[in-house]
Amino acid sequence: MTADRLPVEVSGGRAPLLEVSGLVLRYDTEVGEVSAVENVSFSLGRAEAMGLVGESGCGKTSVALSLLRLAPDNARYRSGSILWEGVDLLGLSDQQMRLYRWAEISMVFQGAMNAWNPVYRVGEQIREAMYQHFDPPLSKPETNQRLDDLFRLVGLDPAVQNRYPHELSGGMRQRAVIAMALSCEPKLIIADEPTTALDVIVQAQILEELKEIQEDLGLSILYISHDMAVIAQVTDTIGVMYAGKLVEFGPTREVFRRPRHPYSFLLLSSIPSVTGPRRRPVSLEGTPPNLLAPPAGCRFHPRCPWATEQCRNDEPPMMQIGPSQWAACWNAEQVPEMGDQLP
Amino acid sequence: MIRYLTRRLVQMVLLFLVFLTVTWFLLYILPGDSVALKYAGNPNIPPEAREVALERLGLDKPVLIQFRDYMFNFFQGDLGVSFNQYPRPVVDIIGERLPRTLVLFLTALVTYYWAGFVAGKFLAWRRGNRGEMAVTIGGVGLYSMFLPFFAFMLIWFFSVQLGWLPISKFLDPEQWRDAPFAANEVFMRLFWVTLLTAIAMFMASLAAHRTRGRMLERILRWGGGALVIAAFLFYWFGTEAGQGMRIYAGDIAFHMILPVLTLTLINFAGVMLLTRSSMLETLREDFILTARAKGLPEGMIRDRHAARTALLPVATSLVLAVATVIDGGVITEAVFSWPGMGEILISSVLSEDIPLAVGAFAFIGVLALIGHFVVDVLYGLLDPRIRVTEHG
Ligand SMILES: Nc1ncnc2c1ncn2[C@@H]1O[C@H](COP(=O)(O)OP(=O)(O)OP(=O)(O)O)[C@@H](O)[C@H]1O
Ligand SMILES: [Mg+2]
């Protein structure tokens, strides 16, 4: 079975909110085409939290931006579709797409420290989004009330909305960004490395609160991180990306318990685990490939300790392994056991 | 902000004192006795008359005493009397000339900053379209043009060839022969009416910028603008005071077109290129991506987010513009025989009319300092990050 339309089953038969199939996105550059997202498919149900992990530069942000159709000017969508409640976002006009942004899908950007325009007050910047998307428009008192509520929800004093961004600490800015992302009652929030720039304590608090808000409001959320440990605590399903490709997808528990792709396996074995089965730590060597000229066959083969002749020549499709787990590896069935047979 | 501005004010006053002292000594001392020679050096006048003449001009006392008296009087608003237009007080002459210079250059400054900013904004926004190259090359070409040469070219084209605009000067003497008004009176009226109109226009567009309703914004921007213009026209055509003065005020305004056009064409490209690069930089900022993600309309991203933030470095460049206006002013006024401060500066120095020259320099110094101060305040208003910090 190929990657097309695969993981509908993962969301347990519920009609998915978002269904990405065979997405291919490349960046035009002077030195050639960067293959940043290659045939990526996944789906996300209502009120579901999904994680997307992978090393820096593997295309996580590119996937996220595609969902809002905000990829940089030199990005080209070569094929695939992004179905949002059955509507293909890639087929919409700019004007139609504008109505989906923030009202349906909002985003907490990577490095949200700079997400604020320095010359306007924080509250004003949230107001302008609300002004665009509520139909019929909220009255002034309603808007104010909603702003106050949002600030309380993310653990900020409502008075903060009258401050300028530079007057807030990093943690406050990040909380305010979350308030902004929630402002237009979206169904999905994309959180791209929402906490990497913060210190560990604040990071944990914010993640926890975000998780609570998500569950209370029944939102879907797409967490993006390079940190498996972070993702583990807050997601239901997880997708692992390597060099522009989705290499494993499945329920977070399953993937953590029994990773089916060598890359996931190596990523996981590099985090110390207290509860999981004891494994010998194996290190992940080498660096990710240059996406201008990705390796033939499996993109991971140059770094894979178990690579075979087949891996070097043929590209493995996404294959169903467990009841709801998928992996793109020729040797997926043997993966965790192979870890114990390493020299 | 307040503390910062107070500090700047004190600095400005000190700087001005130094400037005035240096100017005074340079002008009074350097020519030595030549001034006395010029005004009382005629060997045919009797020595007593000579004494009297020197005393009247205040040249009989020791230099330091003269300096002390000058400074003392200066801060009481007395800048002495002109040697050449004796006994007309210097303050009078400057009072007549200063508004003419201010009006000409402020008009030019506002026009070319506005034109440059708008052009730069669209160049950056519609990056890579066909017009861009043409506008950029044209702008840079004009920018690198030698001012007097360009001014003469425009005069030749518009005044000599086409005969559309007056060649030079401030008004047409033929038309003013039996005028019931003094030129200055008309001019000041023109100045105030136009200033009020400009302020009202600015307020309307500011109010439009602040509102979020698209309809309301349009109504304010266009309706408000139209209303202000209607009021302006009504003053000149509908009221008695305005009707009487209209042709004379029109004549003065007519004479301003060419100098303003010259200054605008030469200077707007600088502002345009600066705005363009500042805007391109701003467009790469994360908050622009946020604005897009929020689903704001393109016009709002361009104006409210990108252009508004890109304005900051452009506002800083106004400081330099103040300097350009002063040195370009002397040349421009000379080329167009515009009777303003630049013209006094040249003629008083050439004719060794020392009190007038010192007075003119002093006022130009004051203007430069005020210009800087205004830019500082403006910057503080534009950038909230400056507004709250104590030290700039
Ligand atoms: N505008 C662009 N033009 C060309 N290449 C780009 C562009 N944007 C991103 N890339 C390349 O595409 C690949 C994927 O980038 P992306 O930002 O999606 O990765 P990421 O997984 O989010 O990385 P990180 O963890 O560092 O944020 C990278 O190799 C990057 O260098
Ligand atoms: Mg990223």
CSV table of C-alpha atoms in Angstrom, one decimal, chain B residues 18-174:
chain,number,residue,atom,x,y,z
B,18,VAL,CA,28.9,78.1,21.4
B,19,PHE,CA,27.7,78.5,17.8
B,20,LEU,CA,26.7,82.1,18.3
B,21,THR,CA,30.0,83.0,20.0
B,22,VAL,CA,32.1,81.5,17.3
B,23,THR,CA,30.0,83.1,14.6
B,24,TRP,CA,30.1,86.5,16.2
B,25,PHE,CA,33.9,86.4,16.6
B,26,LEU,CA,34.5,85.1,13.1
B,27,LEU,CA,32.4,87.8,11.6
B,28,TYR,CA,33.3,90.8,13.8
B,29,ILE,CA,37.0,90.1,14.2
B,30,LEU,CA,38.3,88.6,11.0
B,31,PRO,CA,37.6,91.4,8.6
B,32,GLY,CA,39.4,93.7,11.2
B,33,ASP,CA,39.1,97.3,10.4
B,34,SER,CA,37.7,96.8,7.0
B,35,VAL,CA,34.2,97.3,8.2
B,36,ALA,CA,35.0,100.5,9.9
B,37,LEU,CA,36.8,101.5,6.8
B,38,LYS,CA,33.9,100.7,4.6
B,39,TYR,CA,31.3,102.7,6.6
B,40,ALA,CA,33.4,105.5,8.0
B,41,GLY,CA,36.6,105.3,6.0
B,42,ASN,CA,35.9,108.0,3.5
B,43,PRO,CA,38.8,110.4,4.0
B,44,ASN,CA,36.6,113.3,3.1
B,45,ILE,CA,34.4,113.1,6.1
B,46,PRO,CA,35.4,115.1,9.1
B,47,PRO,CA,36.8,113.2,12.1
B,48,GLU,CA,33.9,114.2,14.3
B,49,ALA,CA,31.4,112.8,11.9
B,50,ARG,CA,33.5,109.7,11.7
B,51,GLU,CA,33.4,109.3,15.4
B,52,VAL,CA,29.7,109.6,15.4
B,53,ALA,CA,29.3,107.1,12.6
B,54,LEU,CA,31.4,104.5,14.4
B,55,GLU,CA,29.6,105.1,17.6
B,56,ARG,CA,26.2,104.7,15.9
B,57,LEU,CA,27.3,101.4,14.4
B,58,GLY,CA,28.6,100.4,17.8
B,59,LEU,CA,32.1,99.9,16.5
B,60,ASP,CA,33.9,102.3,18.9
B,61,LYS,CA,34.0,100.1,21.9
B,62,PRO,CA,36.6,97.3,22.7
B,63,VAL,CA,35.7,94.0,21.1
B,64,LEU,CA,34.9,92.1,24.3
B,65,ILE,CA,32.6,94.9,25.4
B,66,GLN,CA,30.9,94.8,22.0
B,67,PHE,CA,30.5,91.0,22.4
B,68,ARG,CA,29.1,91.3,25.9
B,69,ASP,CA,26.6,93.9,24.7
B,70,TYR,CA,25.6,91.9,21.7
B,71,MET,CA,24.9,88.7,23.7
B,72,PHE,CA,23.1,90.7,26.3
B,73,ASN,CA,20.8,92.3,23.7
B,74,PHE,CA,20.4,89.1,21.8
B,75,PHE,CA,18.6,87.4,24.5
B,76,GLN,CA,16.3,90.4,24.9
B,77,GLY,CA,15.4,90.0,21.2
B,78,ASP,CA,17.5,92.9,19.9
B,79,LEU,CA,20.0,91.8,17.2
B,80,GLY,CA,21.1,95.3,16.4
B,81,VAL,CA,20.5,97.3,13.3
B,82,SER,CA,21.6,96.5,9.8
B,83,PHE,CA,24.5,98.5,8.5
B,84,ASN,CA,23.2,98.5,5.0
B,85,GLN,CA,19.6,99.2,5.6
B,86,TYR,CA,20.4,101.5,8.6
B,87,PRO,CA,18.5,101.9,10.9
B,88,ARG,CA,16.3,99.0,10.2
B,89,PRO,CA,16.5,96.4,13.0
B,90,VAL,CA,17.9,93.1,12.0
B,91,VAL,CA,15.0,91.4,13.7
B,92,ASP,CA,12.6,93.1,11.4
B,93,ILE,CA,14.4,92.0,8.3
B,94,ILE,CA,14.7,88.4,9.5
B,95,GLY,CA,11.1,88.4,10.6
B,96,GLU,CA,10.1,89.2,7.0
B,97,ARG,CA,12.5,86.8,5.3
B,98,LEU,CA,12.3,83.8,7.6
B,99,PRO,CA,8.7,82.8,6.8
B,100,ARG,CA,9.4,82.9,3.1
B,101,THR,CA,12.3,80.4,3.5
B,102,LEU,CA,10.4,78.2,5.9
B,103,VAL,CA,7.4,78.0,3.6
B,104,LEU,CA,9.4,77.2,0.6
B,105,PHE,CA,11.5,74.5,2.2
B,106,LEU,CA,8.9,73.0,4.4
B,107,THR,CA,6.6,72.6,1.4
B,108,ALA,CA,9.4,71.0,-0.6
B,109,LEU,CA,10.4,68.8,2.4
B,110,VAL,CA,6.9,67.5,3.0
B,111,THR,CA,6.3,67.0,-0.7
B,112,TYR,CA,9.5,65.1,-1.4
B,113,TYR,CA,9.3,63.0,1.7
B,114,TRP,CA,5.7,62.1,1.0
B,115,ALA,CA,6.4,61.3,-2.7
B,116,GLY,CA,9.6,59.4,-1.8
B,117,PHE,CA,7.9,57.4,0.9
B,118,VAL,CA,4.9,56.4,-1.2
B,119,ALA,CA,7.1,55.5,-4.2
B,120,GLY,CA,9.5,53.5,-2.0
B,121,LYS,CA,6.7,51.7,-0.4
B,122,PHE,CA,5.2,50.5,-3.7
B,123,LEU,CA,8.6,49.7,-5.1
B,124,ALA,CA,9.3,47.3,-2.3
B,125,TRP,CA,5.8,45.8,-2.3
B,126,ARG,CA,5.5,45.2,-6.0
B,127,ARG,CA,9.1,44.1,-6.2
B,128,GLY,CA,10.4,43.0,-9.5
B,129,ASN,CA,7.7,44.5,-11.8
B,130,ARG,CA,8.6,46.5,-14.8
B,131,GLY,CA,8.1,50.0,-13.5
B,132,GLU,CA,10.6,49.4,-10.7
B,133,MET,CA,13.7,49.6,-12.9
B,134,ALA,CA,12.5,52.8,-14.6
B,135,VAL,CA,11.6,54.6,-11.4
B,136,THR,CA,14.8,53.6,-9.7
B,137,ILE,CA,17.0,54.7,-12.6
B,138,GLY,CA,15.1,57.9,-13.0
B,139,GLY,CA,15.2,58.7,-9.3
B,140,VAL,CA,18.9,58.0,-9.0
B,141,GLY,CA,19.5,60.0,-12.1
B,142,LEU,CA,17.7,63.0,-10.6
B,143,TYR,CA,19.3,62.5,-7.2
B,144,SER,CA,22.8,62.7,-8.6
B,145,MET,CA,22.0,65.9,-10.6
B,146,PHE,CA,23.8,69.1,-9.8
B,147,LEU,CA,21.2,71.4,-8.2
B,148,PRO,CA,21.8,74.7,-10.0
B,149,PHE,CA,22.2,73.0,-13.3
B,150,PHE,CA,18.9,71.1,-12.9
B,151,ALA,CA,17.1,74.3,-11.7
B,152,PHE,CA,18.3,76.2,-14.8
B,153,MET,CA,17.1,73.3,-17.0
B,154,LEU,CA,13.7,73.4,-15.4
B,155,ILE,CA,13.5,77.2,-15.7
B,156,TRP,CA,14.5,77.0,-19.3
B,157,PHE,CA,11.9,74.3,-20.0
B,158,PHE,CA,8.9,75.5,-18.1
B,159,SER,CA,9.4,79.2,-18.1
B,160,VAL,CA,11.3,80.0,-21.3
B,161,GLN,CA,10.2,77.3,-23.7
B,162,LEU,CA,6.7,76.7,-22.5
B,163,GLY,CA,6.1,80.0,-20.7
B,164,TRP,CA,3.9,78.3,-18.1
B,165,LEU,CA,5.7,79.3,-15.0
B,166,PRO,CA,7.4,82.5,-13.8
B,167,ILE,CA,11.2,82.5,-14.2
B,168,SER,CA,12.0,83.6,-10.7
B,169,LYS,CA,11.3,85.9,-7.8
B,170,PHE,CA,8.6,85.8,-5.2
B,171,LEU,CA,5.9,87.8,-7.0
B,172,ASP,CA,5.1,89.7,-10.1
B,173,PRO,CA,5.7,93.4,-9.5
B,174,GLU,CA,3.4,94.4,-12.4
